Every structure is written in structure tokens, then in C-alpha cells.
XYZ file of C-alpha atoms in Angstrom:
696
model
C -22.201 8.770 -0.023
C -21.325 10.553 -3.240
C -17.680 9.527 -2.890
C -18.705 5.963 -2.059
C -20.898 5.856 -5.179
C -18.093 7.175 -7.366
C -15.762 4.628 -5.790
C -18.171 1.787 -6.524
C -18.706 3.030 -10.088
C -14.966 3.186 -10.643
C -14.411 -0.266 -9.200
C -17.267 -1.707 -11.260
C -15.988 -0.043 -14.402
C -12.596 -1.662 -13.952
C -13.924 -5.126 -13.088
C -14.846 -6.271 -16.576
C -14.527 -9.628 -18.273
C -11.081 -10.843 -19.276
C -11.923 -10.074 -22.941
C -11.743 -6.355 -22.107
C -7.979 -6.722 -21.651
C -5.610 -6.679 -24.624
C -2.148 -8.209 -24.600
C 0.018 -5.396 -25.924
C 3.033 -7.697 -26.295
C 1.227 -9.900 -28.812
C 1.574 -7.335 -31.581
C 5.049 -6.325 -30.412
C 6.240 -9.910 -30.959
C 5.083 -9.716 -34.590
C 6.916 -6.455 -35.367
C 10.503 -5.273 -35.100
C 11.647 -3.346 -32.041
C 13.154 -0.630 -34.228
C 9.980 -0.261 -36.269
C 7.981 0.114 -33.048
C 10.307 2.794 -31.662
C 10.478 4.851 -34.890
C 6.790 4.758 -35.811
C 4.749 7.973 -35.998
C 3.864 9.308 -32.550
C 0.915 11.716 -32.735
C -0.651 12.285 -29.280
C -3.629 14.602 -28.658
C -2.722 16.877 -25.703
C -4.913 18.950 -23.375
C -6.858 21.407 -25.551
C -6.169 24.347 -23.249
C -2.425 23.726 -22.905
C -0.035 26.358 -24.275
C 2.918 25.120 -26.292
C 5.762 25.040 -23.793
C 9.278 23.673 -24.079
C 11.102 22.386 -21.019
C 13.041 25.656 -20.734
C 9.795 27.647 -21.081
C 8.308 25.613 -18.225
C 11.313 26.257 -15.974
C 11.284 29.960 -16.832
C 7.587 30.185 -15.934
C 8.333 28.578 -12.558
C 11.213 30.940 -11.709
C 9.243 34.033 -12.764
C 6.002 33.066 -11.026
C 4.552 35.552 -8.544
C 4.439 32.909 -5.812
C 8.112 31.919 -6.078
C 9.234 35.558 -6.369
C 7.296 36.331 -3.172
C 8.954 33.406 -1.315
C 12.412 34.358 -2.623
C 12.017 37.911 -1.267
C 10.703 36.563 2.036
C 13.683 34.189 2.443
C 16.113 36.978 1.501
C 14.681 39.166 4.260
C 14.749 36.319 6.816
C 18.339 35.259 6.061
C 19.897 38.611 5.146
C 20.919 37.275 1.727
C 20.393 39.174 -1.497
C 17.388 38.393 -3.675
C 19.750 37.468 -6.534
C 21.582 34.944 -4.338
C 18.333 33.257 -3.242
C 17.102 33.236 -6.842
C 20.332 31.507 -7.912
C 19.722 28.882 -5.229
C 16.188 28.394 -6.526
C 17.523 28.010 -10.063
C 19.988 25.319 -8.913
C 17.197 23.458 -7.123
C 15.024 23.612 -10.235
C 17.877 22.343 -12.416
C 18.373 19.389 -10.053
C 14.636 18.716 -10.011
C 13.205 19.318 -13.454
C 12.632 16.833 -16.252
C 13.936 17.240 -19.790
C 11.361 15.260 -21.760
C 12.539 14.548 -25.308
C 10.815 12.433 -27.944
C 14.096 10.900 -29.108
C 14.750 9.460 -25.676
C 11.149 8.276 -25.398
C 11.776 6.301 -28.591
C 15.031 4.927 -27.191
C 13.249 3.934 -23.986
C 10.471 2.308 -26.028
C 13.009 0.317 -28.036
C 14.806 -0.863 -24.882
C 11.674 -1.703 -22.931
C 10.219 -3.590 -25.883
C 13.172 -5.965 -25.791
C 13.204 -6.272 -22.001
C 9.463 -6.787 -21.509
C 9.281 -9.470 -24.204
C 11.982 -11.361 -22.325
C 10.477 -10.931 -18.847
C 6.739 -11.340 -19.393
C 4.489 -13.737 -21.249
C 1.874 -11.011 -21.658
C 1.145 -7.445 -20.564
C -2.634 -6.992 -20.451
C -4.210 -3.523 -20.612
C -7.920 -2.719 -20.321
C -8.760 -0.778 -23.476
C -11.935 0.818 -22.137
C -9.990 2.546 -19.359
C -7.277 3.595 -21.811
C -9.845 5.096 -24.196
C -11.431 7.061 -21.322
C -7.974 8.333 -20.341
C -7.265 9.450 -23.914
C -10.481 11.497 -23.901
C -9.911 12.901 -20.385
C -6.412 14.168 -21.262
C -7.907 16.456 -23.922
C -10.486 17.960 -21.554
C -8.652 18.820 -18.302
C -5.321 18.430 -16.506
C -4.841 14.734 -15.707
C -3.093 13.131 -12.734
C -2.084 9.469 -13.158
C -1.904 7.598 -9.840
C -0.620 4.007 -10.104
C 0.023 1.693 -7.185
C 3.706 0.986 -6.552
C 4.969 -2.584 -6.175
C 8.035 -2.748 -8.418
C 10.563 -0.603 -10.246
C 8.761 -1.720 -13.401
C 5.820 0.521 -12.345
C 8.029 3.501 -13.124
C 8.430 2.398 -16.756
C 5.254 0.603 -17.765
C 2.793 3.543 -17.869
C 4.965 5.599 -20.250
C 5.518 2.485 -22.380
C 1.755 1.893 -22.719
C 0.909 5.545 -23.435
C 3.640 5.756 -26.074
C 2.257 2.570 -27.655
C -1.246 4.070 -27.997
C -0.343 7.641 -29.038
C -1.295 9.201 -25.697
C 0.874 12.015 -24.249
C 3.548 10.473 -22.029
C 3.549 11.722 -18.437
C 6.065 13.612 -16.384
C 6.787 11.416 -13.374
C 7.662 12.287 -9.781
C 10.642 10.127 -8.810
C 12.874 9.729 -5.774
C 16.268 11.331 -6.191
C 18.108 8.000 -5.775
C 16.864 6.811 -9.181
C 18.918 9.593 -10.727
C 21.946 7.281 -10.898
C 20.658 6.512 -14.405
C 19.367 10.073 -14.379
C 20.049 11.338 -17.888
C 17.946 8.731 -19.653
C 15.023 8.810 -17.247
C 15.079 12.608 -16.970
C 14.818 12.837 -20.761
C 11.986 10.298 -20.604
C 9.919 12.531 -18.320
C 11.166 11.940 -14.769
C 11.557 14.839 -12.360
C 13.366 14.204 -9.115
C 12.367 14.961 -5.543
C 14.738 14.688 -2.612
C 13.830 11.991 -0.113
C 14.431 14.278 2.867
C 13.350 17.889 2.371
C 12.781 18.739 6.024
C 12.155 22.428 6.658
C 13.928 23.696 3.517
C 11.496 26.483 2.701
C 13.003 27.324 -0.684
C 13.017 23.716 -1.864
C 9.377 23.283 -0.879
C 8.445 26.470 -2.735
C 10.262 25.453 -5.933
C 8.728 21.965 -5.828
C 5.225 23.328 -5.195
C 5.422 25.866 -8.004
C 6.971 23.346 -10.430
C 4.252 20.752 -9.834
C 1.432 23.299 -9.905
C 2.694 24.961 -13.086
C 2.542 21.556 -14.802
C -1.013 21.073 -13.492
C -2.249 24.616 -14.210
C -0.978 24.653 -17.792
C -1.920 21.065 -18.588
C 1.675 20.760 -19.852
C 1.521 16.952 -19.672
C -0.193 14.273 -17.583
C 1.492 14.141 -14.186
C 2.206 10.740 -12.631
C 3.013 10.097 -8.977
C 2.621 7.368 -6.367
C 0.160 8.381 -3.672
C 1.601 5.674 -1.380
C 4.890 7.571 -1.471
C 7.148 4.532 -1.607
C 7.325 1.155 -3.273
C 5.477 -1.318 -1.066
C 7.923 -3.949 0.157
C 5.059 -6.115 1.419
C 2.987 -5.893 -1.835
C -0.026 -4.590 0.052
C -1.314 -1.041 -0.100
C 0.409 1.579 2.025
C -1.283 4.420 3.866
C -1.262 7.320 1.381
C 1.112 10.237 1.748
C -0.680 13.545 1.323
C 2.053 15.951 0.198
C 1.849 15.463 -3.571
C -1.918 14.953 -3.480
C -2.318 18.328 -1.759
C 0.025 19.991 -4.286
C -1.808 18.725 -7.380
C -5.255 19.613 -6.010
C -4.433 23.125 -4.801
C -4.787 24.756 -8.265
C -8.369 23.491 -8.280
C -9.007 24.653 -4.702
C -7.727 28.125 -5.645
C -9.894 28.253 -8.758
C -6.906 28.303 -11.141
C -8.364 25.374 -13.123
C -11.990 24.381 -13.605
C -11.385 20.707 -12.804
C -8.646 18.125 -12.362
C -9.045 14.502 -13.465
C -7.597 11.781 -11.234
C -6.948 8.374 -12.808
C -6.233 5.492 -10.388
C -4.205 2.726 -12.057
C -3.922 -0.824 -10.714
C -0.812 -2.796 -11.726
C -0.941 -6.513 -10.889
C 1.988 -8.913 -11.251
C 1.971 -12.702 -11.380
C 5.523 -12.519 -10.062
C 7.489 -9.474 -8.912
C 11.074 -9.035 -10.097
C 12.354 -7.921 -6.677
C 10.586 -10.583 -4.565
C 13.688 -11.843 -2.714
C 15.225 -8.363 -2.339
C 12.029 -7.082 -0.762
C 12.004 -9.917 1.791
C 15.655 -9.293 2.682
C 15.003 -5.574 3.155
C 12.144 -6.375 5.539
C 14.557 -8.492 7.585
C 17.012 -5.623 7.946
C 19.473 -6.619 5.228
C 20.785 -3.397 3.650
C 19.395 -3.010 0.183
C 21.775 -2.677 -2.760
C 22.110 0.756 -4.288
C 18.854 1.137 -6.167
C 18.734 1.551 -9.900
C 16.549 0.173 -12.622
C 19.553 -0.787 -14.732
C 20.997 -2.607 -11.724
C 17.768 -4.542 -11.399
C 17.817 -5.688 -15.015
C 21.529 -6.546 -14.795
C 21.016 -8.690 -11.707
C 22.152 -12.233 -12.258
C 19.548 -14.341 -13.994
C 16.739 -11.732 -14.042
C 16.369 -11.706 -17.816
C 16.466 -15.512 -17.922
C 13.566 -15.905 -15.484
C 9.857 -16.153 -16.266
C 7.705 -13.544 -14.497
C 4.346 -14.592 -15.923
C 1.850 -11.868 -16.856
C 1.210 -8.289 -15.849
C -2.205 -6.588 -15.818
C -2.463 -2.794 -16.012
C -5.970 -1.598 -15.231
C -6.722 2.072 -15.953
C -9.608 3.010 -13.671
C -12.486 5.339 -14.497
C -11.287 8.978 -14.522
C -12.494 10.737 -11.363
C -13.444 14.404 -11.287
C -11.938 16.370 -8.391
C -14.772 18.840 -8.825
C -17.406 16.166 -8.214
C -15.515 14.422 -5.419
C -14.833 17.603 -3.439
C -18.319 19.053 -3.819
C -19.625 20.138 -0.414
C -16.321 19.345 1.319
C -14.396 22.614 0.803
C -15.130 26.140 2.039
C -14.240 28.144 -1.062
C -14.498 31.506 0.678
C -11.229 30.883 2.531
C -9.399 30.592 -0.788
C -11.200 33.590 -2.310
C -10.085 35.932 0.500
C -6.334 35.428 -0.087
C -4.452 36.360 -3.306
C -3.449 33.246 -5.257
C 0.230 34.181 -5.369
C 0.523 34.218 -1.560
C 1.391 31.052 0.375
C -1.573 29.578 2.197
C -1.722 26.799 4.761
C -4.447 24.264 4.035
C -7.289 24.365 6.537
C -8.254 21.337 8.619
C -11.274 20.963 6.345
C -9.064 20.857 3.244
C -6.656 18.394 4.856
C -9.556 16.099 5.739
C -10.821 16.274 2.167
C -7.382 15.488 0.699
C -6.895 12.634 3.181
C -10.308 11.181 2.321
C -9.652 11.478 -1.392
C -6.188 9.876 -1.132
C -7.632 6.882 0.738
C -10.418 6.656 -1.846
C -7.834 6.489 -4.641
C -5.892 3.680 -2.932
C -9.078 1.698 -2.303
C -9.989 2.125 -5.978
C -6.537 0.818 -6.919
C -7.153 -2.222 -4.712
C -10.546 -2.895 -6.261
C -9.068 -2.586 -9.745
C -6.336 -5.155 -9.158
C -6.586 -8.753 -10.332
C -6.152 -11.588 -7.842
C -3.917 -14.396 -9.072
C -4.361 -18.091 -8.170
C -0.972 -17.901 -6.463
C -2.269 -15.264 -4.029
C -5.071 -17.641 -3.003
C -2.646 -20.543 -2.668
C -0.321 -18.371 -0.558
C -3.234 -17.615 1.813
C -3.745 -21.343 2.318
C -0.068 -22.332 2.522
C 0.487 -19.788 5.317
C -2.280 -21.474 7.340
C -0.522 -24.843 7.002
C 1.876 -25.929 9.789
C 5.458 -25.185 8.769
C 6.572 -28.693 9.728
C 4.179 -29.963 7.049
C 5.611 -27.621 4.423
C 9.244 -28.285 5.317
C 9.200 -32.009 6.174
C 6.378 -34.273 4.994
C 4.932 -31.816 2.426
C 1.341 -30.735 1.763
C -0.595 -33.087 -0.482
C -1.264 -31.524 -3.878
C -4.911 -32.552 -4.039
C -5.544 -30.935 -0.626
C -4.080 -27.642 -1.818
C -5.971 -27.646 -5.130
C -9.314 -28.587 -3.557
C -8.958 -25.872 -0.928
C -7.873 -23.336 -3.568
C -10.998 -24.070 -5.621
C -13.064 -23.573 -2.462
C -11.322 -20.243 -1.866
C -11.819 -19.268 -5.507
C -15.576 -19.546 -5.011
C -15.405 -17.484 -1.811
C -13.415 -14.735 -3.553
C -15.948 -14.596 -6.366
C -18.777 -14.431 -3.794
C -16.961 -11.454 -2.262
C -17.019 -9.705 -5.661
C -13.295 -9.745 -6.416
C -11.797 -10.170 -9.860
C -9.677 -13.225 -10.577
C -7.004 -13.853 -13.164
C -7.843 -17.515 -13.779
C -7.079 -18.190 -17.456
C -7.425 -22.000 -17.657
C -7.861 -25.263 -15.749
C -4.087 -25.856 -15.553
C -3.381 -22.527 -13.912
C -2.622 -23.960 -10.449
C 0.131 -26.240 -11.767
C 1.639 -23.487 -13.895
C 1.561 -20.928 -11.082
C 3.416 -23.271 -8.699
C 6.048 -23.813 -11.409
C 6.295 -20.029 -11.887
C 7.063 -19.562 -8.163
C 9.810 -22.177 -7.979
C 11.870 -19.829 -5.799
C 9.299 -20.258 -2.977
C 7.827 -23.768 -3.323
C 8.538 -26.919 -5.263
C 6.191 -29.687 -6.369
C 7.616 -33.160 -5.773
C 5.879 -36.543 -5.743
C 2.439 -34.970 -5.555
C 3.360 -32.844 -2.541
C 4.237 -29.165 -2.048
C 7.307 -28.127 -0.041
C 8.749 -24.768 0.920
C 12.105 -24.156 -0.742
C 14.978 -24.374 1.721
C 18.084 -23.088 0.002
C 21.420 -24.284 1.230
C 24.711 -22.633 0.456
C 26.939 -25.402 -0.981
C 30.060 -23.298 -0.439
C 29.385 -22.969 3.291
C 31.295 -25.440 5.464
C 30.079 -24.440 8.918
C 26.558 -25.509 9.913
C 23.915 -22.799 10.246
C 23.147 -21.571 13.743
C 19.473 -21.906 14.814
C 19.060 -18.127 14.510
C 20.501 -18.136 10.980
C 18.131 -20.969 10.102
C 15.153 -18.891 11.250
C 16.256 -15.910 9.165
C 16.823 -18.072 6.101
C 13.353 -19.570 6.446
C 11.927 -16.094 7.073
C 13.085 -14.927 3.616
C 10.997 -17.614 1.898
C 8.019 -17.124 4.233
C 7.981 -13.336 3.758
C 8.069 -13.838 -0.010
C 5.003 -16.053 0.392
C 3.404 -13.461 2.701
C 3.858 -10.735 0.084
C 1.799 -12.690 -2.459
C -0.872 -13.397 0.139
C -0.979 -9.655 0.774
C -2.046 -9.036 -2.824
C -5.423 -10.598 -1.956
C -5.825 -9.256 1.590
C -7.991 -6.267 0.653
C -10.711 -8.687 -0.489
C -10.893 -10.353 2.936
C -10.043 -7.540 5.381
C -13.532 -6.292 6.234
C -15.230 -9.682 6.635
C -12.002 -10.875 8.292
C -12.162 -8.139 10.926
C -15.782 -9.026 11.652
C -14.874 -12.728 11.902
C -12.058 -11.781 14.302
C -14.444 -9.655 16.368
C -16.848 -12.598 16.614
C -13.990 -14.934 17.579
C -12.520 -12.643 20.262
C -15.673 -11.223 21.856
C -17.780 -14.424 21.648
C -20.641 -11.971 21.174
C -23.565 -11.911 18.761
C -24.971 -8.440 19.500
C -24.570 -6.235 16.464
C -23.760 -3.070 18.424
C -21.066 -4.825 20.490
C -19.504 -6.335 17.374
C -19.563 -2.962 15.637
C -17.703 -1.334 18.551
C -14.992 -3.989 18.458
C -14.918 -3.839 14.648
C -14.148 -0.093 14.890
C -11.462 -0.752 17.527
C -9.736 -3.288 15.251
C -9.957 -0.884 12.315
C -8.296 1.785 14.431
C -5.500 -0.527 15.583
C -4.824 -1.882 12.081
C -5.323 1.309 10.064
C -1.611 1.305 9.165
C -1.886 -2.265 7.883
C -5.011 -1.905 5.751
C -6.776 0.871 3.877
C -9.983 2.208 5.411
C -11.631 5.295 3.945
C -12.059 7.873 6.745
C -15.628 8.141 7.969
C -16.712 4.856 6.363
C -16.743 2.545 9.400
C -20.522 2.019 9.215
C -20.375 1.169 5.498
C -17.387 -1.139 6.098
C -19.265 -2.983 8.848
C -22.370 -3.300 6.695
C -20.237 -4.588 3.823
C -18.617 -7.172 6.115
C -22.033 -8.341 7.361
C -23.382 -8.521 3.828
C -20.443 -10.561 2.505
C -20.526 -13.045 5.403
C -24.265 -13.453 4.959
C -23.887 -13.839 1.193
C -21.476 -16.775 1.581
C -23.704 -18.425 4.207
C -21.386 -17.851 7.179
C -23.789 -15.835 9.346
C -27.408 -14.779 9.620
C -27.948 -11.037 10.098
C -30.978 -9.721 11.951
C -31.662 -6.183 13.142
C -29.883 -6.758 16.460
C -27.877 -9.987 16.091
C -25.138 -11.577 14.002
C -25.665 -15.324 14.338
C -22.954 -17.766 13.258
C -24.239 -20.649 11.121
C -22.833 -24.181 11.140
C -22.302 -23.920 7.391
C -20.112 -20.849 7.917
C -17.572 -22.191 10.409
C -15.029 -23.010 7.697
C -15.240 -19.501 6.209
C -14.990 -17.795 9.617
C -12.047 -19.991 10.617
C -10.187 -19.156 7.386
C -10.786 -15.407 7.782
C -9.798 -15.376 11.444
C -6.585 -17.307 10.710
C -5.820 -14.899 7.878
C -5.605 -11.994 10.352
C -4.095 -14.002 13.226
C -0.467 -13.210 12.236
C -1.223 -9.498 12.665
C -2.776 -10.088 16.093
C 0.177 -12.238 17.171
C 2.730 -9.720 15.890
C 1.061 -6.763 17.614
C 0.663 -8.698 20.873
C 4.342 -9.655 20.878
C 5.439 -6.058 20.425
C 2.999 -4.875 23.094
C 4.521 -7.460 25.418
C 8.050 -6.299 24.591
C 7.197 -2.673 25.362
C 5.466 -3.581 28.640
C 8.356 -5.740 29.851
C 11.050 -3.278 28.796
C 12.621 -1.571 31.826
C 13.089 1.824 30.195
C 10.164 4.011 29.248
C 12.189 5.671 26.477
C 13.535 3.824 23.444
C 14.751 4.517 19.929
C 13.556 2.938 16.713
C 17.101 1.631 16.178
C 16.810 -0.313 19.451
C 13.214 -1.407 18.948
C 13.555 -3.128 15.562
C 16.462 -5.504 16.347
C 15.260 -6.169 19.913
C 11.825 -7.255 18.686
C 13.453 -9.348 15.954
C 15.676 -11.102 18.518
C 12.748 -11.778 20.873
C 10.633 -13.129 18.028
C 13.465 -15.372 16.833
C 13.796 -16.924 20.290
C 10.048 -17.542 20.499
C 9.972 -19.086 17.016
C 12.820 -21.426 17.978
C 11.052 -22.414 21.213
C 7.812 -23.094 19.327
C 5.870 -20.391 21.231
C 5.431 -18.213 18.137
C 4.350 -19.388 14.712
C 4.302 -16.224 12.639
C 7.397 -14.932 10.858
C 5.699 -11.635 9.983
C 6.712 -10.111 13.298
C 10.296 -10.163 11.935
C 9.299 -7.672 9.227
C 10.490 -4.117 9.840
C 7.356 -2.765 8.132
C 5.111 -4.595 10.622
C 7.220 -3.315 13.507
C 7.008 0.275 12.288
C 3.257 -0.070 11.762
C 2.878 -1.075 15.414
C 4.726 2.074 16.501
C 2.486 4.184 14.258
C -0.633 2.514 15.685
C 0.480 3.084 19.274
C 1.277 6.719 18.535
C -2.186 7.188 17.075
C -3.705 5.497 20.157
C -1.529 7.792 22.345
C 0.164 4.835 23.998
C 3.524 5.913 22.580
C 4.699 9.483 22.006
C 7.541 10.653 19.804
C 10.063 12.894 21.555
C 10.562 15.891 19.289
C 13.651 17.144 21.104
C 15.660 14.094 20.084
C 17.873 13.950 16.997
C 17.019 10.248 16.659
C 13.610 8.644 16.275
C 13.077 8.397 20.025
C 9.823 7.378 21.705
C 8.330 7.315 25.179
C 5.992 4.449 26.054
C 2.958 4.584 28.326
C 3.047 0.970 29.511
C -0.403 1.073 31.079
C -1.949 2.257 27.798
C -0.051 -0.374 25.779
C -1.125 -3.112 28.192
C -4.724 -1.903 28.077
C -4.719 -1.927 24.262
C -3.268 -5.430 24.196
C -5.785 -6.603 26.750
C -8.694 -5.279 24.694
C -7.219 -6.832 21.557
C -7.603 -10.377 22.836
C -9.630 -9.877 26.039
C -6.942 -11.597 28.116
C -3.158 -11.456 27.834
C -2.505 -14.428 25.605
C 0.617 -15.920 27.123
C -0.220 -16.089 30.846
C -1.146 -19.445 32.443
C -4.776 -20.529 32.760
C -4.624 -20.451 36.588
C -3.559 -16.809 36.529
C -6.292 -16.032 34.014
C -8.815 -17.611 36.387
C -7.396 -15.655 39.328
C -7.602 -12.379 37.369
C -11.153 -13.165 36.329
C -12.177 -13.849 39.965
C -10.356 -10.697 41.070
C -12.227 -8.604 38.526
C -15.567 -10.031 39.698
C -14.691 -9.243 43.345
C -13.683 -5.686 42.431
C -16.850 -5.237 40.395
C -19.168 -6.304 43.249
C -17.143 -4.304 45.798
C -17.586 -1.155 43.729
C -21.248 -1.969 43.230
C -21.733 -2.300 47.021
C -19.952 0.998 47.612
C -22.171 2.726 45.036
C -25.316 1.346 46.744
C -24.005 2.506 50.140
C -23.273 6.013 48.797
C -26.721 6.253 47.236
C -28.355 5.209 50.557
C -26.302 7.797 52.453
C -27.262 10.536 50.009
C -30.900 9.472 50.108
C -30.991 9.375 53.925
C -28.942 12.565 54.310
């Protein structure tokens, strides 16, 4: 309850009126780029932080009691000398560590000033959140946790903090970004290998490096709790490694408190929109670099609308973890010795990581385009590709959805009455407005002489559809809980509250890789869903019943259709696994096989959703089935190899929609009759057994 209250306070604090946001580019357009970069920079750091240079920081890491202990332990295990292992640790640290320099921060500020003024109309920042951050940085070590949707995320926080004389952060980055390494390293980036595996020394150096930054309050530390950039633009299940590292100094009593600052970055249009869709369809991504992104053909000539950066209310780890950690376990072991986190600690870190991501979601701004994308994806594709959707239908429905979103308590970026026309023009790569109708863009390659095959046509259409899906996903968190309840009502045809709650929990469990649910909050989520549906007039809630109202059919239909692509995608993959002859398969086989099956069904008209073609959706299904113990990962294999329990997969699919969706009605009737016969047969046997026991 305490965490829920803090979450609500944080969300409320970041959902202020539009006037609370300041366009930081407005002043930049009135001044010179050079004057901005060379102005006085006078940040106020953490009051308890010692004055440390980069070399001092690295020296403190290498000489720490913890790392010295691990170095000796590895030397004994491998038979190497302590000096040799220490040299290896020094090389790892050199590869990893940042080299933050003010001169390069100024150079980065100068460059970004030019780039951002070309790319964006405005960059809005909420000043209240920024002022709270400035105060928090002086009082305790601060961890900045933005969501991750674009490479721009990596640059924008430092740019804003430099603009407002706040200490710039050191930033955890994937090693692949190091292709432009020198500049970013000198701007505060430190690099972590993508695959560390069981490299004990690397883990030890990374842990001590991160925790030395936190313990000393050397600088704010920034990392992405989702781990990776989201290619679908919806929140990813948090990764716990870095979260555990930054919190451990507090758990061990090495710092009094740690301040966590969730940051929500919202884009009208994402620079990488087409690249993300291609990656989801299995097209190898180009070698990643931020300079490569900005050099991409036409990027700097395009309009990407506005960006909103919402600094959430600083959260105290001390308050959040109160009553959740057994401190005695940390007090019994010397701080310099390695210690595995207990199950209790892991649960606390997991809960807190999910809480942070939910706070990021609540702090984001929903654009009109996200609402329009929700509606366009519920329109038949033949309408969008052939006759076109009438403009007045789309605008009227969008205004209806705008009201629903506001009823649900979300925050909208709706600057003026012309916003729907301007947002369609902004997204000209996905739709075009012609003769008062909206059409999906269907690019044709003029240099190509051979006609497209049907399969190539599906993949080409899938790129545009998945781009549209990604913008719909930006609004999904607003609808997920009432949407799951609407789906439960639709599937079960039940009105009993307890029955609906059971199915609600089942759907949450199945889709917990798709959406963010705070562990242990199923009851609150269900109550929230009931409250929102009642608030918009869709249902009447009594103590025992959830009654659908005539006035709410439109809302329930919209919400159910919003989640239908996920149901269809999961059912298709369940079907594939059940029909597959082998019980063992690899991920390399699974992804293309599912994509081929889905393509055939789309061409035949038996499948409407293109989302099943997405590799992220496919991997989420595998994760869900592993969690439900319907699929197990074979640890002995060098590849990502899995073993399927077909009965468990079939049972899960059957529960998901009560009957297997694609079998004929006659067979459904036969199965229904068969189940009734079996039920009464078993009932008769039970009565007979009871009589025998009673008589005997």
C-alpha cells in the first residue's frame, strides 16, 4: 500500500497542466549555439561527495577491499598470479570506465543544440520535476531512470541537465555504442558488454565501479531499467541487474538513502520508426551508432514534432523498501565480502523495478496520433488500402476516444483544435490524407521491374502496420487493465465478480511479458479496472456482480478489440507448437516458422493481425509459456533450445478463449456434448462410490 501510494503521488505530481512544461528550444533559438556551449556551467553536486577525478575513481575501484578479495579468489581458482588477475581487472576497467570532461560536454551541447533545433519543433521539460531533481542531487546519491525508446534518449538528459546547471550524469551504455566511443565516453558514458555470461572478474569490476559511483555520490548515475531500447515503443519488463547493483550500497548500510528519479520521454515521432519495424520483421539492423542515425538519408530534413521530458517525483529507496528487507542478513556479513541477494531482496528489487516502469508510463504524454493509431488498427485493412477511411469518421471517433482517455485519468498532449490534421501530416510515412479520406502508405520501388510476390507484399505492408502498432503501443498502458477486464467479460460471458477476477489474473499472468503489472497488485489492478469501466458508464459494479450496460457496449468493444491482436498472436503460436511434430525446437527455427505460417494465414484471409510477425511478440510468447511451465529451456544446449509440453500449451490456449478458435462449429458442438457426457459419467461414478462406501 505504501508503494502504491508513493506511485500514485509520483504519477499525480507528473500529471500537471501543460503550462508546467517549458520549451527549452525556444530560448536556444534566440541565442547562438556557441554562446550556449561556452556559458558558465556551475552545478551544485551532492554535498557529501569527495572531490574525485576520473583517475581517482578508477584507482578507488581497483584498490577496494571487495575487488581485491575477488582478485585473490580468482587467482587461487585459476592458478594465476594476483598481479596477472589485477592487470586483467585494470584492462576491464579501462574498457568500461567513463572519462567525463567539461570541454566535451560543451562540444556535445553545441552539437546537440544544432541537431535538436533541426529535428524538433519543441522540447518540453516539466520545471517542477527538474527543480526537485536539482534539490535531490545535493542531498543523496541520485539514480536517473528514463524509459528507452530512441537513441535520442541517450543524449537528451545530459543536454537538459547541462542547460539548467545540474550535474551531468554518468550513463550506462551498451558496448556497441562505443563506435563513436571517444566523444560519448568523455561526455559521461561508461560501457557494459552485452554478453558477460559467467565472467566472474568482469562482474566484480562492474559491480564495484557502479557502487563506488553510488557510494561516493560522484555524479548522478543514469541507466535504463528496461535494459534495451524498446522496438515496439511499449514498456519492457525490467531487467534487475543494474537495479540490484545501485541499491546494494543502501541495503548494506553504506549510504543512508538513495534517490530514484523515473523519467518519462514522449515523442510525437520517433527517428528510428521504420528501422524498428524492419528489425521486428527479422531484417538485420545496420551497425548501430548515433552518428549513423543522424547521417541517415533525409533524417535532418524531416519534421519529428515535439518531445516531452517529464522528470518524475524523486523516490526514496529508504521509504520504498521499509518493511521489505531483513537487515540482519546484511549486518552479519562484512561489507567487503561478496553476498548473494536473498529471495526477499530479489522480490523487493523486482517490485521496485516494476514500480519505476509503471511510474514512467503514468508520466508519459499521450499524443493524438496514438489515439488515431488505436482506431486505424481496428479498421479493416481493405478500407485503409483501397477505398480509404473517411476523415470525419476518424476525427469523430478520435474525439470520442479523447474523452475516454481523459475519463481514465491519462494525460494528453492536445495543443490545439487543428492537432489531428497536423499529426496526420507529421506521420506521412505511415498514412496519407487524400480527398477527405485516410489511406495507409503503400510504397513501391520504382526501380524494381519484377512484380512483388504475395509474401513480399505481406512483409512490405507489415512494415507500415508495425510502425502504426508502435504508436498505438504508446497509449496501451492507459487501456490495459480495463481492457483485460473487458476481454474477460467477452470470453467468459460471466458477470460474477469472483469468476471475472480469476480470469483477469490468468490473463495478467499470460500477458505479463507484454504489459507491466506490479507484482502483488492483482487485486488493486482489478479494482482499478472495475472503477474505470464504471466511471465511463460501461458497467455497473455491485458487491458480487459486474453488469454490462447498454451505454457501455461501444467502450467494451473498443477495449476488447484493442487486445484482440495479442490473443490472436498467442493462439496462433500455441497452435503451431501443438501441431509441430517434434517436441524440441530452437528459437532460430521457431521465429521464421511462425512468420511463414502467419504470412500464409494473412494471405488466405484467416488471420487479420500483422503483430504475430513481430519477433518481440514471438519471444514474449516463449517467455510466457516458460513461466507457465508449458515450455522448458534445455540448459545443456549451446543454442536457445526448448522442449514443449503440448498438452499444457493446448490447455493454456483452450482456457484463453474457452474453445479452440479455428475448429468448425460441428466439432465444437461434438466436444461440448462429449464434455457433458464425461461430466455426468464421472458424477454417476462418484455417487456409486459414495453408496458403496456408505453401505460397506
